[in-house]
PDB file of C-alpha atoms in Angstrom:
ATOM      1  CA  UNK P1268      72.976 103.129 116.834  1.00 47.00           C
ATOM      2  CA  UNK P1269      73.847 103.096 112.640  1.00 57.00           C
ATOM      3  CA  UNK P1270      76.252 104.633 111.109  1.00 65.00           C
ATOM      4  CA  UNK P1271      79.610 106.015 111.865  1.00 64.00           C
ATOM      5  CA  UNK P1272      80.856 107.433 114.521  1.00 62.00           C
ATOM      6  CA  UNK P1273      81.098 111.058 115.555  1.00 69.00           C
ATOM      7  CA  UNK P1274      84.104 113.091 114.766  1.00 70.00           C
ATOM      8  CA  UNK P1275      85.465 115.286 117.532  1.00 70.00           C
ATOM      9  CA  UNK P1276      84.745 119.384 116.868  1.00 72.00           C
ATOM     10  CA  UNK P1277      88.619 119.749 116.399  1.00 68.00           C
ATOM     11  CA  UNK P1278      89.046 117.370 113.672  1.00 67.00           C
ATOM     12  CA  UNK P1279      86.009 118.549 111.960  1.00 70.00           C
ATOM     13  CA  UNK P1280      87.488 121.539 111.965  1.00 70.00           C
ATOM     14  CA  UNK P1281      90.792 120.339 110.539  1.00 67.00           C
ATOM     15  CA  UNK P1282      89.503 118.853 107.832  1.00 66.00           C
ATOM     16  CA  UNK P1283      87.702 121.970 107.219  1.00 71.00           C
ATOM     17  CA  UNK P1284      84.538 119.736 105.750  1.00 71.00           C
ATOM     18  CA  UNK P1285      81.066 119.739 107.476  1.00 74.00           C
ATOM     19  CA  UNK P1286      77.488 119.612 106.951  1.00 77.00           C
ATOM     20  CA  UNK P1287      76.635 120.926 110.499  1.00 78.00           C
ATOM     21  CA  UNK P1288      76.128 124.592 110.935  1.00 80.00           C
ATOM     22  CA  UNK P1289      78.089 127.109 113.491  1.00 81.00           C
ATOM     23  CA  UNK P1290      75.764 126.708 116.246  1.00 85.00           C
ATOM     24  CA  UNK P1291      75.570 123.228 115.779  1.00 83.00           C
ATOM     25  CA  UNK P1292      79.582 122.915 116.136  1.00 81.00           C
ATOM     26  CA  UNK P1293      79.921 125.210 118.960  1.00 84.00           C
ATOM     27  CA  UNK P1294      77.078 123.357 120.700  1.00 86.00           C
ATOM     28  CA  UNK P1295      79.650 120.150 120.433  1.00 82.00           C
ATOM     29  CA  UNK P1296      82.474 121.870 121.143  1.00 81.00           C
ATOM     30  CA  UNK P1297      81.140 123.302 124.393  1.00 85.00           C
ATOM     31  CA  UNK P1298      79.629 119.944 125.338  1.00 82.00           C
ATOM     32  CA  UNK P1299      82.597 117.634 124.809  1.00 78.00           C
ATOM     33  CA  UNK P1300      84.778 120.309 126.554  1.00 79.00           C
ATOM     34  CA  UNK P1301      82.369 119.401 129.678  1.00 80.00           C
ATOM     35  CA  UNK P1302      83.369 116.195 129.168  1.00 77.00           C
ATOM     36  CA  UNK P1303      86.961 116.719 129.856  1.00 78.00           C
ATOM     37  CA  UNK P1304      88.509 116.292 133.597  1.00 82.00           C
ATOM     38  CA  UNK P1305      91.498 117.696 132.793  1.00 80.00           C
ATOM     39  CA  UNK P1306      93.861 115.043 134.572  1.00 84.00           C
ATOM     40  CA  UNK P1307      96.170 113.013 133.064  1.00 85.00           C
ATOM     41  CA  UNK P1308      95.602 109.115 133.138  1.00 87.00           C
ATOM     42  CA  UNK P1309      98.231 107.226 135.714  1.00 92.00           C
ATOM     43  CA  UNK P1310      99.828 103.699 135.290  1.00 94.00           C
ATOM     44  CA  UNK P1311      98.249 101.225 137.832  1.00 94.00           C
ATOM     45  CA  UNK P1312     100.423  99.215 140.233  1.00 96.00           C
ATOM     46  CA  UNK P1313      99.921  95.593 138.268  1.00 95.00           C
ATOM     47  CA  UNK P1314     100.990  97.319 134.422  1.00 94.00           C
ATOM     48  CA  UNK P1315     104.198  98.718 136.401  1.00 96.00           C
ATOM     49  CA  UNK P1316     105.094  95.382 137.925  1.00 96.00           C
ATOM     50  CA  UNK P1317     104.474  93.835 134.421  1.00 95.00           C
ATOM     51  CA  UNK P1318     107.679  94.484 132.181  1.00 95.00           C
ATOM     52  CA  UNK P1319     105.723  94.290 128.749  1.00 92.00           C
ATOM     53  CA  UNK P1320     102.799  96.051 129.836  1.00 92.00           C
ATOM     54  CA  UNK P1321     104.801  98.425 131.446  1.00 96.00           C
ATOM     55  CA  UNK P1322     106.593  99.262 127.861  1.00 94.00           C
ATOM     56  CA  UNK P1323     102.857  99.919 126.587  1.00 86.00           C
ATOM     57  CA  UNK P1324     102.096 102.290 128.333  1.00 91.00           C
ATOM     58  CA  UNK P1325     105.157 104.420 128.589  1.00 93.00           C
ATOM     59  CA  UNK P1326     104.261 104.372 124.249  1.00 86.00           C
ATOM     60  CA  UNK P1327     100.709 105.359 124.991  1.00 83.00           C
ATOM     61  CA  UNK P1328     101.667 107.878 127.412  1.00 87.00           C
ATOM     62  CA  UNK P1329     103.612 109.614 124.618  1.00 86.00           C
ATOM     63  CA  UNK P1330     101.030 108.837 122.285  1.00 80.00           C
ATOM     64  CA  UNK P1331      98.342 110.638 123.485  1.00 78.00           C
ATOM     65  CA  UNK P1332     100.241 113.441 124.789  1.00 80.00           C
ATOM     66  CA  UNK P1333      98.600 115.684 122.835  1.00 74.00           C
ATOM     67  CA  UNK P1334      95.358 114.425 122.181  1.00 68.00           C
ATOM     68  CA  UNK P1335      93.389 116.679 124.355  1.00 67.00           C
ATOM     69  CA  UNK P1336      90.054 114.157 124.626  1.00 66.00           C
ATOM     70  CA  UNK P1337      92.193 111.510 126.490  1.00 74.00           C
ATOM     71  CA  UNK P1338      92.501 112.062 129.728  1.00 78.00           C
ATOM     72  CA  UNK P1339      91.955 110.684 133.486  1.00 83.00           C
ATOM     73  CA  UNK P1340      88.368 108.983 132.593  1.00 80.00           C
ATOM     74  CA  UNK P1341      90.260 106.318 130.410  1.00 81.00           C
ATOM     75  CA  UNK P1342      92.758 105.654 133.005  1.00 86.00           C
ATOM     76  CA  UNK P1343      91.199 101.616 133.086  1.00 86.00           C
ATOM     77  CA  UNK P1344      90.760 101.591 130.297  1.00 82.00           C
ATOM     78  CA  UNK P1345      94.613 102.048 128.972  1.00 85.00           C
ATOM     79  CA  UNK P1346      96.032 100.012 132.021  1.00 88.00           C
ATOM     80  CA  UNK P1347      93.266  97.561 130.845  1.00 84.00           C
ATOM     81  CA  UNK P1348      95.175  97.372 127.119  1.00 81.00           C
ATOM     82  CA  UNK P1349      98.019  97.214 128.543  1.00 85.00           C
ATOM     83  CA  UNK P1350      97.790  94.493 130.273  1.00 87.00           C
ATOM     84  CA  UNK P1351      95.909  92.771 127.183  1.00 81.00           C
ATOM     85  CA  UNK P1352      98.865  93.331 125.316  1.00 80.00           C
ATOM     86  CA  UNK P1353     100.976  91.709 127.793  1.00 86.00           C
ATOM     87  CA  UNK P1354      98.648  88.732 128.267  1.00 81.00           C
ATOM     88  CA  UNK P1355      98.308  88.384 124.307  1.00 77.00           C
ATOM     89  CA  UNK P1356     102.396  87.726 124.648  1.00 81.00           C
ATOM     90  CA  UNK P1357     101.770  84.773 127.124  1.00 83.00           C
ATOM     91  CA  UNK P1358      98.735  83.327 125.636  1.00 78.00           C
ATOM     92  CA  UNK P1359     100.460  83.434 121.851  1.00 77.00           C
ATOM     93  CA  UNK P1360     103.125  81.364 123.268  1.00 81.00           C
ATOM     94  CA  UNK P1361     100.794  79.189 124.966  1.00 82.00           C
ATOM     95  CA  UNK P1362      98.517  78.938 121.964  1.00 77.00           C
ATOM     96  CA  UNK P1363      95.086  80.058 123.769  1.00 80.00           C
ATOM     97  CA  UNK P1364      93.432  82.163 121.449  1.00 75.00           C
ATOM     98  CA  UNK P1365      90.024  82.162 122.713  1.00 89.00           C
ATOM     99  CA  UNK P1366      90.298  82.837 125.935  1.00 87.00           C
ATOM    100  CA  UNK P1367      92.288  86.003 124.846  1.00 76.00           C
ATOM    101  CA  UNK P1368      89.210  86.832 122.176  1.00 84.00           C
ATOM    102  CA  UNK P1369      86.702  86.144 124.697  1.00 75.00           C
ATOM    103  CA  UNK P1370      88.228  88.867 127.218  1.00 72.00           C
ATOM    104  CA  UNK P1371      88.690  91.266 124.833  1.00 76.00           C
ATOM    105  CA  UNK P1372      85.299  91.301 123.600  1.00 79.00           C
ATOM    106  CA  UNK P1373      83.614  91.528 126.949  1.00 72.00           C
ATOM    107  CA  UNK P1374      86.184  94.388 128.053  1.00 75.00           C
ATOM    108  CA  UNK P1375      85.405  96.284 124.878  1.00 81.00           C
ATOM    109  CA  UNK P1376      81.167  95.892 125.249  1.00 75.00           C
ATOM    110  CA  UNK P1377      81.506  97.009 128.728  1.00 65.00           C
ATOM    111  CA  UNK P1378      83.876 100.040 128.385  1.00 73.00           C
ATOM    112  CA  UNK P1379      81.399 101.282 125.433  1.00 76.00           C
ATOM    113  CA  UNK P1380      78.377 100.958 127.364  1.00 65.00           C
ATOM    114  CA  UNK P1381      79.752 102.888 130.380  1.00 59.00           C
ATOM    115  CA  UNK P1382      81.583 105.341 128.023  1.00 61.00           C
ATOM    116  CA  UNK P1383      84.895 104.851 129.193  1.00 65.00           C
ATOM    117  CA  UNK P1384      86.609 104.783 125.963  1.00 74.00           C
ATOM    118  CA  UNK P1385      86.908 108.504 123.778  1.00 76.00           C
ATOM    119  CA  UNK P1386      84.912 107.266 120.962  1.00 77.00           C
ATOM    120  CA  UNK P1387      81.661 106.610 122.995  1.00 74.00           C
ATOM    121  CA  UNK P1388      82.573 109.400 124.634  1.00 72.00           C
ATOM    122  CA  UNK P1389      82.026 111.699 121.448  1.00 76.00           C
ATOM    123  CA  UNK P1390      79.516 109.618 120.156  1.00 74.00           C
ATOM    124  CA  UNK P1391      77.222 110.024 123.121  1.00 67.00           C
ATOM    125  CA  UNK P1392      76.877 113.817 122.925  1.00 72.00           C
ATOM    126  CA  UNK P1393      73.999 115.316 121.163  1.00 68.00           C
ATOM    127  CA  UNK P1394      74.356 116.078 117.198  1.00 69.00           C
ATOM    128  CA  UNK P1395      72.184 119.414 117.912  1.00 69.00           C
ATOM    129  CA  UNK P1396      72.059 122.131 119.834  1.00 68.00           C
ATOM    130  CA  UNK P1397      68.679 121.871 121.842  1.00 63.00           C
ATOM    131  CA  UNK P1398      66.009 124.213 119.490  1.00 70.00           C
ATOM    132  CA  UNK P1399      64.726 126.993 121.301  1.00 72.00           C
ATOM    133  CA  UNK P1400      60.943 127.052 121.559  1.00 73.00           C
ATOM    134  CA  UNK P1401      58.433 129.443 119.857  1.00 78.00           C
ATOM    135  CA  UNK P1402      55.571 130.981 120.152  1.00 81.00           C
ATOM    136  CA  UNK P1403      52.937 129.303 118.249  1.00 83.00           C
ATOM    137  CA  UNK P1404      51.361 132.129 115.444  1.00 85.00           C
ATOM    138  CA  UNK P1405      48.203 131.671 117.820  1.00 86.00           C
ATOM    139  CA  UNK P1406      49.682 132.644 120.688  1.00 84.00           C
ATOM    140  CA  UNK P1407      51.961 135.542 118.751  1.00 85.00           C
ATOM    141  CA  UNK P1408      48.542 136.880 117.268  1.00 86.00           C
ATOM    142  CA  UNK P1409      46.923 136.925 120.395  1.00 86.00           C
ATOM    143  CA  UNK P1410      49.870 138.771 122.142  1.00 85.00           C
ATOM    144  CA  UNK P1411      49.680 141.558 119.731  1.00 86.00           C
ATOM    145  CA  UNK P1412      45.845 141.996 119.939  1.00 86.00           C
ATOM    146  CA  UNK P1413      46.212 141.813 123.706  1.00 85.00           C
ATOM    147  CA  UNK P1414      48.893 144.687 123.504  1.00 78.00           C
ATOM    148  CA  UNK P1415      47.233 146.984 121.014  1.00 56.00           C
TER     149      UNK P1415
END
């Protein structure tokens, strides 16, 4: 898929700047409000035995806070990071680059292929409302000379 990625409704709306039309916006506004669970994401069991990755997500918790298009769906996916972040600590010290590059870059394929992250989240819903279908002038004409 080219190009960038979507913007959520809200911050389209703070910025005050689009080329999409009403219906178009509350069309994506109604669909990525389906898209919300409306629980909060929890820390797993292996990020609170883990000091540093314990500290991460304690700041992410306050981070997103307030970000309403974060929520229990990217639960992995944040205990995930945080534990990244704590293994990037150990492997930095051990020198081990790669292996910390290599997991990364599987974890981040997989988590925007099952749209587990709020990016692909966004991205996957439709630019445009569905069109509603009309009658063809054929089928209009013949409906009038069928009435009259």
């Amino acid at each position: 898929m080219a190009g960038r990625p979507s913007k959520p409704v809200q911050l389209l709306k703070i910025e005050g700047k689009s080329h999409r039309t009403k219906k178009e916006l509350e069309h994506r506004e109604k669909m990525e409000k389906a898209l919300y669970t409306g629980t909060t994401f929890k820390e797993s069991p292996a990020v609170k035995a883990d000091p540093v990755a314990h500290k991460e997500f304690l700041r992410l918790k306050k981070l997103y806070k307030n970000i309403q298009f974060v929520d229990g769906l990217d639960e992995q996916m944040i205990n995930r990071y945080c534990l990244l972040i704590s293994q990037e600590q150990k492997l930095m010290e051990s020198d081990d680059f790669l292996a910390l590059h290599k997991t990364r870059e599987m974890i981040l394929k997989l988590e925007d292929r099952l749209f587990l992250n709020p990016v692909s989240r966004i991205k996957a819903i439709p630019k445009k409302p569905p069109e509603e279908e009309k009658e063809s002038p054929m089928a209009q004409f013949l409906k009038r000379r069928a009435g009259g």
